[in-house]
PDB file of C-alpha atoms and ligand atoms in Angstrom:
ATOM      1  CA  UNK A 164     106.866  52.230 119.274  1.00  0.00           C
ATOM      2  CA  UNK A 165     108.588  55.565 118.846  1.00  0.00           C
ATOM      3  CA  UNK A 166     110.116  54.387 115.595  1.00  0.00           C
ATOM      4  CA  UNK A 167     106.738  53.254 114.313  1.00  0.00           C
ATOM      5  CA  UNK A 168     105.205  56.594 115.192  1.00  0.00           C
ATOM      6  CA  UNK A 169     107.998  58.416 113.442  1.00  0.00           C
ATOM      7  CA  UNK A 170     107.635  56.240 110.357  1.00  0.00           C
ATOM      8  CA  UNK A 171     103.885  56.818 110.319  1.00  0.00           C
ATOM      9  CA  UNK A 172     104.398  60.545 110.684  1.00  0.00           C
ATOM     10  CA  UNK A 173     106.919  60.628 107.889  1.00  0.00           C
ATOM     11  CA  UNK A 174     104.790  58.712 105.452  1.00  0.00           C
ATOM     12  CA  UNK A 175     101.922  61.046 106.263  1.00  0.00           C
ATOM     13  CA  UNK A 176     104.151  64.027 105.578  1.00  0.00           C
ATOM     14  CA  UNK A 177     105.355  62.519 102.322  1.00  0.00           C
ATOM     15  CA  UNK A 178     101.749  61.891 101.373  1.00  0.00           C
ATOM     16  CA  UNK A 179     101.154  65.620 101.746  1.00  0.00           C
ATOM     17  CA  UNK A 180     103.789  66.356  99.164  1.00  0.00           C
ATOM     18  CA  UNK A 181     106.908  66.626 101.292  1.00  0.00           C
ATOM     19  CA  UNK A 182     109.852  64.302 101.511  1.00  0.00           C
ATOM     20  CA  UNK A 183     113.112  64.708 103.333  1.00  0.00           C
ATOM     21  CA  UNK A 184     115.551  66.893 101.451  1.00  0.00           C
ATOM     22  CA  UNK A 185     113.131  67.430  98.609  1.00  0.00           C
ATOM     23  CA  UNK A 186     112.698  71.169  99.081  1.00  0.00           C
ATOM     24  CA  UNK A 187     115.314  71.907  96.425  1.00  0.00           C
ATOM     25  CA  UNK A 188     113.306  69.868  93.930  1.00  0.00           C
ATOM     26  CA  UNK A 189     109.902  71.220  94.951  1.00  0.00           C
ATOM     27  CA  UNK A 190     107.614  71.672  91.964  1.00  0.00           C
ATOM     28  CA  UNK A 191     107.678  75.243  90.583  1.00  0.00           C
ATOM     29  CA  UNK A 192     103.900  75.503  91.120  1.00  0.00           C
ATOM     30  CA  UNK A 193     104.428  74.630  94.783  1.00  0.00           C
ATOM     31  CA  UNK A 194     107.201  77.193  95.197  1.00  0.00           C
ATOM     32  CA  UNK A 195     104.981  79.915  93.744  1.00  0.00           C
ATOM     33  CA  UNK A 196     102.149  78.986  96.086  1.00  0.00           C
ATOM     34  CA  UNK A 197     104.491  78.969  99.079  1.00  0.00           C
ATOM     35  CA  UNK A 198     106.147  82.319  98.316  1.00  0.00           C
ATOM     36  CA  UNK A 199     102.718  83.904  97.751  1.00  0.00           C
ATOM     37  CA  UNK A 200     101.530  82.453 101.057  1.00  0.00           C
ATOM     38  CA  UNK A 201     104.502  83.975 102.894  1.00  0.00           C
ATOM     39  CA  UNK A 202     103.836  87.350 101.228  1.00  0.00           C
ATOM     40  CA  UNK A 203     100.124  87.099 102.048  1.00  0.00           C
ATOM     41  CA  UNK A 204     100.966  86.659 105.740  1.00  0.00           C
ATOM     42  CA  UNK A 205     103.512  89.493 105.573  1.00  0.00           C
ATOM     43  CA  UNK A 206     100.676  91.648 104.274  1.00  0.00           C
ATOM     44  CA  UNK A 207      98.371  90.455 107.046  1.00  0.00           C
ATOM     45  CA  UNK A 208     100.743  91.291 109.889  1.00  0.00           C
ATOM     46  CA  UNK A 209     102.263  94.418 108.373  1.00  0.00           C
ATOM     47  CA  UNK A 210      99.590  96.315 106.408  1.00  0.00           C
ATOM     48  CA  UNK A 211      97.078  95.805 109.236  1.00  0.00           C
ATOM     49  CA  UNK A 212      99.293  98.084 111.362  1.00  0.00           C
ATOM     50  CA  UNK A 213      98.709 100.940 108.897  1.00  0.00           C
ATOM     51  CA  UNK A 214      95.804 102.638 110.738  1.00  0.00           C
ATOM     52  CA  UNK A 215      97.736 102.610 114.039  1.00  0.00           C
ATOM     53  CA  UNK A 216     100.918 103.828 112.335  1.00  0.00           C
ATOM     54  CA  UNK A 217      98.954 106.720 110.822  1.00  0.00           C
ATOM     55  CA  UNK A 218      97.228 107.607 114.087  1.00  0.00           C
ATOM     56  CA  UNK A 219      93.829 106.552 112.714  1.00  0.00           C
ATOM     57  CA  UNK A 220      93.462 103.841 115.365  1.00  0.00           C
ATOM     58  CA  UNK A 221      94.574 103.782 119.030  1.00  0.00           C
ATOM     59  CA  UNK A 222      98.249 102.838 119.278  1.00  0.00           C
ATOM     60  CA  UNK A 223      98.916  99.405 120.793  1.00  0.00           C
ATOM     61  CA  UNK A 224     102.612  98.747 121.427  1.00  0.00           C
ATOM     62  CA  UNK A 225     102.035  95.048 122.149  1.00  0.00           C
ATOM     63  CA  UNK A 226     100.435  94.434 118.749  1.00  0.00           C
ATOM     64  CA  UNK A 227     103.273  96.261 116.989  1.00  0.00           C
ATOM     65  CA  UNK A 228     105.844  94.149 118.839  1.00  0.00           C
ATOM     66  CA  UNK A 229     104.023  90.891 118.122  1.00  0.00           C
ATOM     67  CA  UNK A 230     103.471  91.633 114.437  1.00  0.00           C
ATOM     68  CA  UNK A 231     107.027  92.885 113.932  1.00  0.00           C
ATOM     69  CA  UNK A 232     108.301  89.610 115.381  1.00  0.00           C
ATOM     70  CA  UNK A 233     106.081  87.589 113.025  1.00  0.00           C
ATOM     71  CA  UNK A 234     107.201  89.740 110.097  1.00  0.00           C
ATOM     72  CA  UNK A 235     110.863  89.191 110.891  1.00  0.00           C
ATOM     73  CA  UNK A 236     110.450  85.440 110.457  1.00  0.00           C
ATOM     74  CA  UNK A 237     107.992  85.590 107.551  1.00  0.00           C
ATOM     75  CA  UNK A 238     110.210  87.965 105.582  1.00  0.00           C
ATOM     76  CA  UNK A 239     112.912  85.294 105.341  1.00  0.00           C
ATOM     77  CA  UNK A 240     110.555  82.830 103.664  1.00  0.00           C
ATOM     78  CA  UNK A 241     109.549  84.065 100.187  1.00  0.00           C
ATOM     79  CA  UNK A 242     112.948  84.465  98.542  1.00  0.00           C
ATOM     80  CA  UNK A 243     114.007  80.869  97.903  1.00  0.00           C
ATOM     81  CA  UNK A 244     110.690  80.435  96.095  1.00  0.00           C
ATOM     82  CA  UNK A 245     111.781  82.716  93.236  1.00  0.00           C
ATOM     83  CA  UNK A 246     113.855  80.112  91.387  1.00  0.00           C
ATOM     84  CA  UNK A 247     114.393  80.359  87.602  1.00  0.00           C
ATOM     85  CA  UNK A 248     112.166  77.278  87.181  1.00  0.00           C
ATOM     86  CA  UNK A 249     109.215  79.325  88.464  1.00  0.00           C
ATOM     87  CA  UNK A 250     109.550  81.956  85.711  1.00  0.00           C
ATOM     88  CA  UNK A 251     107.164  79.962  83.493  1.00  0.00           C
ATOM     89  CA  UNK A 252     104.430  79.764  86.132  1.00  0.00           C
ATOM     90  CA  UNK A 253     101.698  82.371  86.012  1.00  0.00           C
ATOM     91  CA  UNK A 254     102.109  84.749  88.949  1.00  0.00           C
ATOM     92  CA  UNK A 255     102.411  88.449  89.753  1.00  0.00           C
ATOM     93  CA  UNK A 256     106.223  88.268  89.664  1.00  0.00           C
ATOM     94  CA  UNK A 257     107.606  90.269  86.720  1.00  0.00           C
ATOM     95  CA  UNK A 258     110.307  88.768  84.435  1.00  0.00           C
ATOM     96  CA  UNK A 259     112.771  91.250  86.026  1.00  0.00           C
ATOM     97  CA  UNK A 260     112.819  89.029  89.136  1.00  0.00           C
ATOM     98  CA  UNK A 261     114.697  86.395  87.150  1.00  0.00           C
ATOM     99  CA  UNK A 262     116.511  88.720  84.707  1.00  0.00           C
ATOM    100  CA  UNK A 263     117.923  90.927  87.422  1.00  0.00           C
ATOM    101  CA  UNK A 264     118.262  88.508  90.318  1.00  0.00           C
ATOM    102  CA  UNK A 265     121.009  90.589  91.989  1.00  0.00           C
ATOM    103  CA  UNK A 266     118.789  93.676  92.110  1.00  0.00           C
ATOM    104  CA  UNK A 267     115.885  91.590  93.392  1.00  0.00           C
ATOM    105  CA  UNK A 268     118.090  90.150  96.136  1.00  0.00           C
ATOM    106  CA  UNK A 269     119.272  93.652  97.054  1.00  0.00           C
ATOM    107  CA  UNK A 270     115.631  94.735  97.418  1.00  0.00           C
ATOM    108  CA  UNK A 271     114.920  91.696  99.600  1.00  0.00           C
ATOM    109  CA  UNK A 272     117.997  92.424 101.748  1.00  0.00           C
ATOM    110  CA  UNK A 273     116.945  96.060 102.138  1.00  0.00           C
ATOM    111  CA  UNK A 274     113.520  94.951 103.362  1.00  0.00           C
ATOM    112  CA  UNK A 275     115.002  92.489 105.844  1.00  0.00           C
ATOM    113  CA  UNK A 276     117.392  95.118 107.235  1.00  0.00           C
ATOM    114  CA  UNK A 277     114.533  97.574 107.621  1.00  0.00           C
ATOM    115  CA  UNK A 278     112.376  94.948 109.325  1.00  0.00           C
ATOM    116  CA  UNK A 279     115.252  94.303 111.748  1.00  0.00           C
ATOM    117  CA  UNK A 280     115.221  97.992 112.676  1.00  0.00           C
ATOM    118  CA  UNK A 281     111.435  97.899 112.978  1.00  0.00           C
ATOM    119  CA  UNK A 282     111.671  94.995 115.432  1.00  0.00           C
ATOM    120  CA  UNK A 283     114.323  96.857 117.434  1.00  0.00           C
ATOM    121  CA  UNK A 284     112.111  99.958 117.542  1.00  0.00           C
ATOM    122  CA  UNK A 285     109.133  97.962 118.880  1.00  0.00           C
ATOM    123  CA  UNK A 286     111.400  96.702 121.665  1.00  0.00           C
ATOM    124  CA  UNK A 287     112.526 100.239 122.524  1.00  0.00           C
ATOM    125  CA  UNK A 288     109.000 101.227 123.471  1.00  0.00           C
ATOM    126  CA  UNK A 289     109.323 104.590 121.716  1.00  0.00           C
ATOM    127  CA  UNK A 290     106.118 105.168 119.728  1.00  0.00           C
ATOM    128  CA  UNK A 291     107.599 107.780 117.392  1.00  0.00           C
ATOM    129  CA  UNK A 292     110.517 105.573 116.391  1.00  0.00           C
ATOM    130  CA  UNK A 293     108.166 102.587 115.874  1.00  0.00           C
ATOM    131  CA  UNK A 294     106.063 104.679 113.488  1.00  0.00           C
ATOM    132  CA  UNK A 295     109.145 105.926 111.631  1.00  0.00           C
ATOM    133  CA  UNK A 296     110.479 102.377 111.306  1.00  0.00           C
ATOM    134  CA  UNK A 297     107.068 101.213 110.062  1.00  0.00           C
ATOM    135  CA  UNK A 298     107.143 103.861 107.327  1.00  0.00           C
ATOM    136  CA  UNK A 299     110.716 102.996 106.356  1.00  0.00           C
ATOM    137  CA  UNK A 300     109.804  99.313 106.047  1.00  0.00           C
ATOM    138  CA  UNK A 301     106.709 100.117 104.008  1.00  0.00           C
ATOM    139  CA  UNK A 302     108.960 101.951 101.556  1.00  0.00           C
ATOM    140  CA  UNK A 303     111.026  98.798 101.059  1.00  0.00           C
ATOM    141  CA  UNK A 304     107.879  96.731 100.320  1.00  0.00           C
ATOM    142  CA  UNK A 305     106.700  99.320  97.800  1.00  0.00           C
ATOM    143  CA  UNK A 306     110.130  99.746  96.205  1.00  0.00           C
ATOM    144  CA  UNK A 307     110.300  96.052  95.377  1.00  0.00           C
ATOM    145  CA  UNK A 308     106.654  95.757  94.305  1.00  0.00           C
ATOM    146  CA  UNK A 309     107.134  98.737  91.958  1.00  0.00           C
ATOM    147  CA  UNK A 310     109.997  97.069  90.140  1.00  0.00           C
ATOM    148  CA  UNK A 311     109.238  93.380  90.423  1.00  0.00           C
ATOM    149  CA  UNK A 312     105.520  92.817  90.866  1.00  0.00           C
ATOM    150  CA  UNK A 313     102.776  93.207  88.266  1.00  0.00           C
ATOM    151  CA  UNK A 314     100.475  96.178  88.944  1.00  0.00           C
ATOM    152  CA  UNK A 315      97.443  94.987  90.882  1.00  0.00           C
TER     153      UNK A 315
HETATM  154  C1  LIG B 610     112.350  91.834  97.072  1.00  0.00           C
HETATM  155  C2  LIG B 610     111.030  92.097  96.596  1.00  0.00           C
HETATM  156  C3  LIG B 610     109.857  92.198  97.521  1.00  0.00           C
HETATM  157  C4  LIG B 610     109.811  92.775  98.771  1.00  0.00           C
HETATM  158  C5  LIG B 610     110.915  93.444  99.564  1.00  0.00           C
HETATM  159  C6  LIG B 610     108.446  92.623  99.228  1.00  0.00           C
HETATM  160  N1  LIG B 610     107.693  91.979  98.282  1.00  0.00           N
HETATM  161 FE1  LIG B 610     105.739  91.473  98.449  1.00  0.00          FE
HETATM  162  N2  LIG B 610     105.799  90.608  96.597  1.00  0.00           N
HETATM  163  C7  LIG B 610     106.900  90.572  95.760  1.00  0.00           C
HETATM  164  C8  LIG B 610     106.559  89.852  94.556  1.00  0.00           C
HETATM  165  C9  LIG B 610     107.492  89.595  93.381  1.00  0.00           C
HETATM  166  C10 LIG B 610     105.221  89.455  94.682  1.00  0.00           C
HETATM  167  C11 LIG B 610     104.413  88.607  93.692  1.00  0.00           C
HETATM  168  C12 LIG B 610     104.706  87.139  94.016  1.00  0.00           C
HETATM  169  C13 LIG B 610     103.993  86.128  93.135  1.00  0.00           C
HETATM  170  O1  LIG B 610     102.925  86.414  92.577  1.00  0.00           O
HETATM  171  O2  LIG B 610     104.527  85.002  93.042  1.00  0.00           O
HETATM  172  C14 LIG B 610     104.767  89.963  95.978  1.00  0.00           C
HETATM  173  C15 LIG B 610     103.469  89.794  96.482  1.00  0.00           C
HETATM  174  C16 LIG B 610     103.015  90.306  97.676  1.00  0.00           C
HETATM  175  C17 LIG B 610     101.673  90.169  98.169  1.00  0.00           C
HETATM  176  C18 LIG B 610     100.538  89.464  97.446  1.00  0.00           C
HETATM  177  C19 LIG B 610     100.608  87.988  97.760  1.00  0.00           C
HETATM  178  C20 LIG B 610      99.608  87.179  96.961  1.00  0.00           C
HETATM  179  O3  LIG B 610     100.016  86.499  96.015  1.00  0.00           O
HETATM  180  O4  LIG B 610      98.425  87.235  97.264  1.00  0.00           O
HETATM  181  C21 LIG B 610     101.611  90.792  99.393  1.00  0.00           C
HETATM  182  C22 LIG B 610     100.411  90.898 100.329  1.00  0.00           C
HETATM  183  C23 LIG B 610     102.940  91.307  99.665  1.00  0.00           C
HETATM  184  N3  LIG B 610     103.771  91.002  98.606  1.00  0.00           N
HETATM  185  C24 LIG B 610     103.291  91.984 100.823  1.00  0.00           C
HETATM  186  C25 LIG B 610     104.570  92.479 101.087  1.00  0.00           C
HETATM  187  C26 LIG B 610     104.934  93.230 102.286  1.00  0.00           C
HETATM  188  C27 LIG B 610     103.998  93.572 103.426  1.00  0.00           C
HETATM  189  C28 LIG B 610     106.241  93.554 102.153  1.00  0.00           C
HETATM  190  C29 LIG B 610     107.124  94.375 103.080  1.00  0.00           C
HETATM  191  C30 LIG B 610     107.090  94.094 104.483  1.00  0.00           C
HETATM  192  C31 LIG B 610     106.706  92.976 100.895  1.00  0.00           C
HETATM  193  N4  LIG B 610     105.663  92.350 100.288  1.00  0.00           N
HETATM  194  C32 LIG B 610     108.004  93.087 100.451  1.00  0.00           C
HETATM  195  C33 LIG B 610     108.131  91.105  96.025  1.00  0.00           C
HETATM  196  C34 LIG B 610     108.515  91.715  97.218  1.00  0.00           C
END
């Protein structure tokens, strides 16, 4: 019974475009869609904190902590979607992403480190350090977008 359920679940999953161990061979179009989806959610949970970070909306420590936690996980997701095979697919990623992969990775690492500090700040409960860490993280988003993303 369990086995049958598992088999049914797997064939369903495969029907949706996934198969075990196939992530490495995912279609370039799929990788682009997935990395953009991760970035879209990063934008949702990070940029929406802007008004609170700037003092334009009442500060809510719980929302900062929740969103920072989401961001920490989401920010690990886009990078393996920038494979050389995706360079031919239309997207907002500039050719520099593939030409200067080391610099792109450094920008991604910088963002992840900053997000780690942001998460730590939200756990400290100190509003000023949360806002500083928010600003520092924002700089890492912008730094990479400036060099690697087509102007919007
Ligand atoms: C290492 C580089 C890098 C970093 C760091 C980075 N981004 Fe991006 N981001 C990109 C690239 C490249 C694209 C375009 C991707 C594409 O079109 O395939 C993008 C696209 C986006 C998009 C548009 C997604 C879409 O297609 O609709 C949003 C929103 C976004 N990023 C938010 C963020 C936020 C928020 C941060 C910081 C917390 C961040 N990004 C950090 C490189 C980066």
